[in-house]
Structures are given as C-alpha cells and as structure tokens.
Coordinates of C-alpha atoms and ligand atoms in Angstrom, one line a residue:
M66 CA -35.6 15.0 16.8
P67 CA -33.3 16.3 19.5
P68 CA -32.2 20.0 19.0
R69 CA -29.0 20.2 17.0
P70 CA -25.9 21.3 18.8
P71 CA -24.5 24.6 17.7
S72 CA -21.8 24.3 15.0
P73 CA -18.3 24.9 16.0
F74 CA -17.7 26.0 12.4
A75 CA -20.2 28.8 12.1
G76 CA -17.6 31.3 11.3
V77 CA -15.7 29.1 8.8
R78 CA -15.8 30.2 5.1
L79 CA -13.3 27.7 3.7
H80 CA -13.7 24.0 4.6
V81 CA -10.7 22.0 3.5
V82 CA -11.3 18.2 3.4
T83 CA -8.4 15.8 3.5
G84 CA -7.7 12.2 4.6
K85 CA -6.0 9.1 3.5
G86 CA -6.8 8.2 -0.2
G87 CA -10.0 6.3 -0.6
T88 CA -11.5 7.1 2.8
G89 CA -14.2 9.3 1.1
K90 CA -12.7 12.8 0.8
T91 CA -14.8 13.6 -2.3
T92 CA -17.9 12.0 -0.9
V93 CA -17.5 13.9 2.4
S94 CA -16.8 17.1 0.6
G95 CA -20.1 16.8 -1.3
A96 CA -22.0 15.8 1.8
L97 CA -20.6 18.7 3.7
A98 CA -21.5 21.1 0.9
T99 CA -25.1 19.9 1.0
A100 CA -25.2 20.1 4.8
L101 CA -23.8 23.7 4.7
A102 CA -26.2 24.7 1.9
A103 CA -29.3 23.6 3.8
G104 CA -31.0 26.6 5.3
G105 CA -30.8 28.6 2.1
R106 CA -27.1 29.1 1.7
R107 CA -25.1 29.0 -1.4
V108 CA -22.0 26.7 -1.2
L109 CA -19.3 26.0 -3.7
V110 CA -17.5 22.6 -3.6
M111 CA -14.3 22.5 -5.6
E112 CA -11.9 19.7 -6.6
V113 CA -8.2 20.2 -7.6
E114 CA -7.1 16.7 -8.5
G115 CA -8.5 16.5 -12.0
R116 CA -10.5 13.4 -11.3
Q117 CA -14.0 14.6 -12.0
G118 CA -15.0 13.0 -8.8
L119 CA -17.6 15.7 -8.1
A120 CA -19.3 15.3 -11.4
Q121 CA -19.6 11.6 -10.7
L122 CA -20.8 12.2 -7.2
F123 CA -23.5 14.7 -8.2
D124 CA -24.3 12.7 -11.3
T125 CA -23.7 15.5 -13.7
P126 CA -21.6 15.6 -16.9
P127 CA -17.9 16.3 -16.5
L128 CA -17.3 19.8 -15.1
P129 CA -15.5 22.3 -17.2
Y130 CA -13.4 25.0 -15.6
E131 CA -16.5 26.8 -14.7
E132 CA -18.9 26.8 -11.7
R133 CA -22.0 24.8 -12.2
R134 CA -25.1 24.5 -10.0
V135 CA -25.2 20.8 -9.2
A136 CA -27.9 20.4 -6.5
A137 CA -30.6 22.2 -4.6
A138 CA -30.7 22.1 -0.8
P139 CA -33.6 22.7 1.7
D140 CA -34.9 26.2 2.0
G141 CA -33.5 27.5 -1.3
G142 CA -30.0 26.4 -0.6
E143 CA -27.7 25.7 -3.6
V144 CA -24.6 23.6 -4.2
W145 CA -22.3 24.7 -6.9
A146 CA -19.3 22.7 -8.1
L147 CA -16.0 23.5 -9.8
A148 CA -13.2 21.4 -11.1
V149 CA -10.1 23.6 -10.9
D150 CA -7.0 22.9 -12.9
A151 CA -3.7 24.8 -12.5
E152 CA -3.5 25.7 -16.2
G153 CA -7.0 27.2 -16.2
A154 CA -6.3 29.0 -12.9
L155 CA -3.0 30.4 -14.3
L156 CA -4.7 31.8 -17.4
E157 CA -7.4 33.3 -15.3
Y158 CA -4.8 34.8 -13.0
L159 CA -2.8 36.3 -15.9
D160 CA -6.1 37.7 -17.3
L161 CA -7.0 39.3 -14.0
F162 CA -3.7 40.8 -13.1
Y163 CA -2.2 41.6 -16.5
K164 CA -5.3 41.9 -18.7
M165 CA -3.6 39.5 -21.1
G166 CA -6.5 37.4 -22.2
R167 CA -5.3 36.9 -25.7
A168 CA -1.7 36.8 -24.8
G169 CA -2.5 34.2 -22.2
R170 CA -4.2 32.1 -24.8
A171 CA -1.2 32.4 -27.0
L172 CA 1.0 31.4 -24.1
D173 CA -1.2 28.4 -23.6
R174 CA -0.7 27.3 -27.2
M175 CA 3.0 27.6 -26.8
G176 CA 2.8 25.2 -23.8
A177 CA 4.2 27.9 -21.6
V178 CA 1.6 27.3 -19.0
D179 CA 2.6 23.6 -18.9
F180 CA 6.1 24.8 -18.6
A181 CA 5.4 27.2 -15.7
T182 CA 3.3 24.7 -13.7
T183 CA 5.7 21.8 -14.2
V184 CA 8.9 23.6 -13.6
A185 CA 7.5 25.3 -10.5
P186 CA 5.2 22.8 -8.8
G187 CA 4.9 25.2 -5.9
L188 CA 3.2 27.6 -8.3
R189 CA 0.6 25.0 -9.1
D190 CA -0.5 24.9 -5.5
V191 CA -0.5 28.7 -5.2
L192 CA -2.8 28.8 -8.1
L193 CA -5.2 26.1 -6.8
T194 CA -5.4 27.5 -3.3
G195 CA -5.6 31.0 -4.9
K196 CA -8.7 30.0 -6.7
A197 CA -10.3 28.8 -3.4
Y198 CA -9.3 32.2 -1.9
E199 CA -10.9 34.0 -4.8
A200 CA -14.1 32.1 -4.5
V201 CA -14.3 32.7 -0.7
R202 CA -13.8 36.5 -1.2
R203 CA -15.9 37.0 -4.3
N204 CA -18.8 39.5 -4.1
R205 CA -21.7 40.2 -6.3
G206 CA -23.8 43.3 -5.8
G207 CA -22.4 43.8 -2.3
R208 CA -23.3 40.3 -1.3
R209 CA -20.9 37.4 -0.9
T210 CA -21.2 35.0 -3.9
Y211 CA -20.7 31.9 -1.7
D212 CA -21.5 31.6 2.0
A213 CA -19.0 28.8 2.2
V214 CA -16.5 27.0 0.0
V215 CA -15.6 23.3 0.4
L216 CA -12.2 22.2 -1.0
D217 CA -11.9 18.5 -1.8
A218 CA -8.1 18.6 -1.2
P219 CA -5.2 16.3 -1.8
P220 CA -4.7 13.4 0.6
T221 CA -3.1 13.7 4.0
G222 CA 0.4 12.8 2.7
R223 CA 0.4 16.0 0.6
I224 CA -1.9 18.3 2.4
Q225 CA 0.6 20.2 4.5
R226 CA 2.7 21.0 1.5
F227 CA -0.3 21.9 -0.5
L228 CA -1.6 24.4 2.0
N229 CA 1.8 25.7 3.1
V230 CA 1.7 28.1 0.1
N231 CA 4.2 30.5 1.6
A232 CA 7.0 28.0 1.9
E233 CA 6.3 26.8 -1.6
V234 CA 6.6 30.3 -3.0
A235 CA 9.5 31.4 -0.9
G236 CA 12.0 30.0 -3.4
L237 CA 10.0 31.3 -6.4
A238 CA 9.3 34.9 -5.5
R239 CA 10.5 37.1 -2.6
V240 CA 8.6 40.1 -3.9
G241 CA 6.0 40.9 -6.5
P242 CA 2.4 39.9 -7.2
V243 CA 2.9 36.2 -6.8
R244 CA 4.5 36.7 -3.4
N245 CA 1.7 39.1 -2.4
Q246 CA -0.9 36.7 -3.5
A247 CA 0.7 33.9 -1.5
D248 CA 0.8 36.1 1.6
T249 CA -2.9 36.9 1.3
I250 CA -3.8 33.2 0.7
M251 CA -1.8 32.3 3.8
K252 CA -3.6 34.9 5.9
L253 CA -6.9 33.3 5.0
L254 CA -5.6 29.7 5.5
H255 CA -4.3 30.5 9.0
S256 CA -7.3 32.4 10.1
G257 CA -10.5 31.3 11.9
Q258 CA -12.3 31.4 8.6
T259 CA -10.5 28.2 7.5
A260 CA -10.9 24.7 8.9
V261 CA -9.0 21.6 7.7
H262 CA -11.2 18.5 8.2
L263 CA -9.9 15.0 8.3
V264 CA -11.7 12.0 6.9
T265 CA -10.9 8.6 8.3
L266 CA -12.1 5.1 8.7
L267 CA -12.0 3.1 11.9
E268 CA -8.9 1.3 10.7
E269 CA -5.3 1.5 11.9
M270 CA -3.7 3.1 8.8
P271 CA -6.2 5.9 8.1
V272 CA -6.4 6.8 11.8
Q273 CA -2.6 6.9 12.1
E274 CA -2.5 9.2 9.0
T275 CA -5.1 11.4 10.8
V276 CA -2.9 11.5 13.9
D277 CA 0.1 12.4 11.8
A278 CA -1.7 15.0 9.7
I279 CA -3.1 16.8 12.8
E280 CA 0.4 17.0 14.2
G281 CA 1.8 18.3 10.9
L282 CA -0.9 20.8 10.3
T283 CA -0.7 22.1 13.9
S284 CA 3.1 22.4 13.6
V285 CA 2.7 24.9 10.8
G286 CA -0.2 26.7 12.4
L287 CA -2.9 25.5 10.0
P288 CA -6.3 25.2 11.7
V289 CA -7.5 21.6 12.2
G290 CA -11.3 21.3 12.1
A291 CA -13.3 18.2 12.5
I292 CA -12.7 14.5 12.2
V293 CA -15.2 12.7 10.0
V294 CA -15.3 9.0 10.6
N295 CA -16.7 7.6 7.4
M296 CA -18.2 4.2 6.4
V297 CA -19.1 3.3 9.9
R298 CA -20.8 -0.1 10.0
R299 CA -23.4 -0.8 12.7
P300 CA -22.9 -4.3 13.8
P301 CA -26.0 -6.5 13.5
L302 CA -25.4 -8.0 16.9
R303 CA -25.8 -6.5 20.4
P304 CA -22.6 -5.6 22.3
T305 CA -23.2 -8.4 24.8
D306 CA -23.5 -11.0 21.9
L307 CA -20.4 -9.6 20.2
T308 CA -18.5 -10.0 23.4
A309 CA -19.7 -13.6 23.7
A310 CA -18.9 -14.2 20.0
G311 CA -15.4 -12.9 20.5
K312 CA -14.8 -15.3 23.3
G313 CA -16.3 -18.2 21.4
R314 CA -19.1 -18.4 23.9
I315 CA -22.2 -18.5 21.8
D316 CA -24.1 -21.7 22.2
P317 CA -24.6 -23.4 18.8
D318 CA -27.8 -25.0 20.0
V319 CA -29.3 -21.6 20.7
V320 CA -28.4 -20.5 17.2
S321 CA -29.9 -23.6 15.5
D322 CA -33.1 -23.3 17.6
G323 CA -33.3 -19.7 16.5
L324 CA -32.8 -20.6 12.9
R325 CA -35.4 -23.3 13.1
A326 CA -37.9 -21.0 14.8
A327 CA -37.4 -18.5 12.0
G328 CA -38.1 -21.3 9.4
L329 CA -34.5 -21.2 8.1
P330 CA -32.1 -24.1 7.4
A331 CA -30.5 -25.0 10.7
G332 CA -27.9 -27.6 9.8
G333 CA -24.5 -27.9 11.5
A334 CA -22.6 -26.2 8.5
T335 CA -25.0 -23.2 8.6
V336 CA -24.5 -22.8 12.3
T337 CA -20.7 -23.0 12.1
A338 CA -20.7 -20.5 9.3
L339 CA -22.8 -18.1 11.3
L340 CA -20.6 -18.5 14.4
D341 CA -17.5 -17.8 12.3
E342 CA -19.1 -14.7 10.9
A343 CA -20.0 -13.6 14.4
S344 CA -16.4 -14.1 15.5
D345 CA -15.1 -12.0 12.6
L346 CA -17.6 -9.3 13.5
A347 CA -16.5 -9.4 17.1
Q348 CA -12.9 -9.0 16.0
R349 CA -13.6 -6.1 13.7
W350 CA -15.7 -4.5 16.4
A351 CA -12.9 -4.7 18.9
L352 CA -10.5 -3.2 16.4
E353 CA -12.9 -0.4 15.7
K354 CA -13.3 0.2 19.4
R355 CA -9.6 0.7 19.7
E356 CA -9.4 3.1 16.8
R357 CA -12.4 5.0 18.1
K358 CA -10.5 5.6 21.3
V359 CA -7.5 7.0 19.4
V360 CA -9.9 9.3 17.5
A361 CA -11.6 10.4 20.7
G362 CA -8.1 11.1 22.2
L363 CA -7.5 13.7 19.4
D364 CA -10.1 15.8 21.1
R365 CA -11.6 17.4 17.9
P366 CA -15.3 17.7 17.0
T367 CA -16.0 14.3 15.5
Y368 CA -18.8 13.2 13.2
E369 CA -19.7 9.7 12.0
L370 CA -21.1 8.7 8.7
D371 CA -22.7 5.3 8.1
W372 CA -21.5 3.0 5.5
L373 CA -24.2 3.0 2.8
P374 CA -24.5 -0.6 1.7
D375 CA -26.0 0.4 -1.7
G376 CA -23.2 2.9 -2.4
V377 CA -23.4 6.6 -2.6
Q378 CA -26.0 7.4 -5.1
R379 CA -27.4 10.9 -5.3
G380 CA -30.0 10.1 -2.6
G381 CA -27.2 8.6 -0.4
L382 CA -25.2 11.8 -0.7
F383 CA -28.0 13.8 0.8
D384 CA -28.5 11.2 3.5
L385 CA -24.8 11.7 4.4
G386 CA -25.3 15.5 4.4
M387 CA -28.3 15.1 6.7
M388 CA -26.2 12.9 9.1
L389 CA -23.6 15.7 9.3
R390 CA -26.2 18.3 9.8
E391 CA -28.0 16.4 12.6
Q392 CA -24.7 16.0 14.4
G393 CA -24.3 19.7 14.2
V394 CA -21.6 20.3 11.6
A395 CA -23.7 23.1 10.1
Ligands
LIG539 N1 -20.4 6.3 3.6 C1 -20.1 5.6 2.5 N2 -20.8 4.5 2.3 C2 -20.6 3.7 1.2 N3 -19.7 4.0 0.3 C3 -18.9 5.1 0.5 C4 -19.1 6.0 1.6 N4 -18.3 7.0 1.5 C5 -17.6 6.8 0.3 N5 -18.0 5.7 -0.3 C6 -17.4 5.1 -1.5 O1 -16.0 4.8 -1.4 C7 -15.3 5.1 -2.6 C8 -14.2 6.2 -2.3 O2 -14.8 7.4 -1.9 P1 -14.3 8.8 -2.5 O3 -15.1 9.8 -1.9 O4 -14.1 8.8 -3.9 O5 -12.9 8.8 -1.7 P2 -11.6 9.7 -1.9 O6 -12.0 11.0 -2.5 O7 -11.0 9.8 -0.5 O8 -10.7 8.9 -2.8 C9 -16.3 5.6 -3.6 O9 -16.7 4.5 -4.4 C10 -17.5 6.1 -2.7 O10 -18.7 6.0 -3.4
LIG540 MG1 -11.4 11.9 -4.3

C-alpha cells in the first residue's frame, strides 16, 4: 500500500458534514467517524435532525438522548453516537446553568420547552451546535473525552443559517448567558478546529449546491473542509471503449464475436441492448467528467467513495471509512 498522505485535518476537532439531501451525509459522517477513530482514538458522531439515521447506519436500536458506543475501530479506537434533540439539549442546558433539573422537567411537562424552541427557531440551532461544542470541549480526568466530533448536519440549503449562530441569536439576546454561549460556539466554529465538509455526487445539482455552499460559508467566514464525492461508479469499460461507445463506433460484430466466445447468447437484440447500455454509460461518464472538473476547480481536498452495489451494510460502512483513510482524510 502506498504511504498515506498527511491529513490536512489533523488539527480539526469538529467535523461538520453537509451536502444536498440524499447525497450520503449520514453515511459519510459515519464513515468519517470510523476513519478518524482508527489508530485508537475516541470519536463521537452526532445527528441533529431527529431521523435516527445513525442508529440505522450502525445497526443499533434507536439512540436515546445519550451517548452510546456503536463501533470499535482498529487499535482500540471507538465510535460513539448521539442523537441530539433541541428539547433534550435545552433541558440539559438549564440543568447545567441554572441547576434546575426538577424545574426543567416541570417546564417540559408544561410544554414550555416546545414553546421556547418553536417561537425562537434560532435558539434551537444554538442548542444543537452548543451540544457539539460541549462534546468537543468535554474533559474527563484531565483528558479530552473525544479526540474528534463529527456532526451529521442539516443539508446545504440550511447549513449556513444553522452554523451562523451569532446572527441567529442577535435578535434574541444581546447580553446574558445565551449570548455568551453563542459567542463561544462561534469562536470554535470559526477556528481552525472546525472544518465543514461537503458531500456531493457527480451530478449537476449536488455539485452546484456544493459550489453555492462553499461561497456562502466562505462569505460568513466559516471554514470549508473537504469535498467528499460519494457513490462513484467505476465504469465497466475502458476509457477508449467508452469514447468509442459515445460516438457509436463500437463494431457490433466484435461484440457478438466476444459474446459467442464467452459462450453467451449473441443474437442481434442482445448486441443492440449492450450497445445501448454502452452508449448510456458513455453519456453518464462524460457528464461525470464535466462535474469532476467543476469539483477540481473548487481547489479543496477531495476524496472519492465508491458506490457500494450491495448498499451500506455495517461492513460497507467500514469499507467507506477505509477508503477515506487511505486517501488521507485521517
Ligand atoms: N457509497 C454508497 N454506496 C451505496 N449506497 C450509498 C452510499 N452512500 C450512501 N448510500 C445510500 O444512499 C442513501 C442515502 O444516504 P444517507 O447517508 O442517508 O444520505 P443523507 O444523510 O444525505 O440523506 C442511503 O440508503 C444510503 O445507504
Ligand atoms: Mg441523513
């Protein structure tokens, strides 16, 4: 195996993963967590969208608002997972800052928590990012509890607002503990200890969203990390054959000879179907090439993850983690 390149993210403690919906944010968050945990580190991966995507990914029962060890990684590494919800985070916050555990629970019964988080949606994001902040900073016996935290974040359309905690809080609190907390979270988010990674596919829409997100994040001073190109399909044909297929220049006789030599049906309909498929592949390949160029033009560390034809089972997740690791993400 060639030596791994050094990671550009060695100093990063908070990895935020975003991307267009359905591009694989949750999957990549899990894979990144396993990659970061290899080598004996302890990593927390957390989700904030209430979908229980992590439990499904790691094949564990639904996660309560409580950190759970979900996987082991090479050399004693550990992956922990947490599903955060704003209500739980608010109660925890009140508990911590006002020592009002019982009162907090009473508040919950009254639906006051719902009220607070619905009326002030900005507060919701402060609480969720605040939980990530708390996990990054937490110590136990003079040692950091987690070497890194991976945040499976909202999609690109909402990421800037989600992370721009200060702006969200400005209208809520100009002074006081909420304001102070927002300021401390912002300091972490804008520091070299945070990286916002973007997951994309080699398709026009997700790539365009990636381009826009990078522009938006950069404009508010949030640190853009890597681009993860997910679900990359390796074409079953060589580039020269793909080029020929795209131009309709594959000789049908050569195809039927090949089929016959392999002991397969070699009738006209089969050959035509295969040539059609090759032409589709060629078109797709050309599109992907164009999108790859756009991604390369963004000039960010870029990692590719194969499309797993059998889906992302637990084993597949670790394969994806290995792919990230081999490409030097951790
Ligand atoms: N590399 C991959 N190969 C095959 N299937 C994948 C891959 N990455 C993600 N998927 C599948 O795509 C779907 C969407 O992924 P998910 O991580 O839930 O996306 P998101 O969190 O962005 O909505 C899931 O069914 C997941 O198993
Ligand atoms: Mg998801």
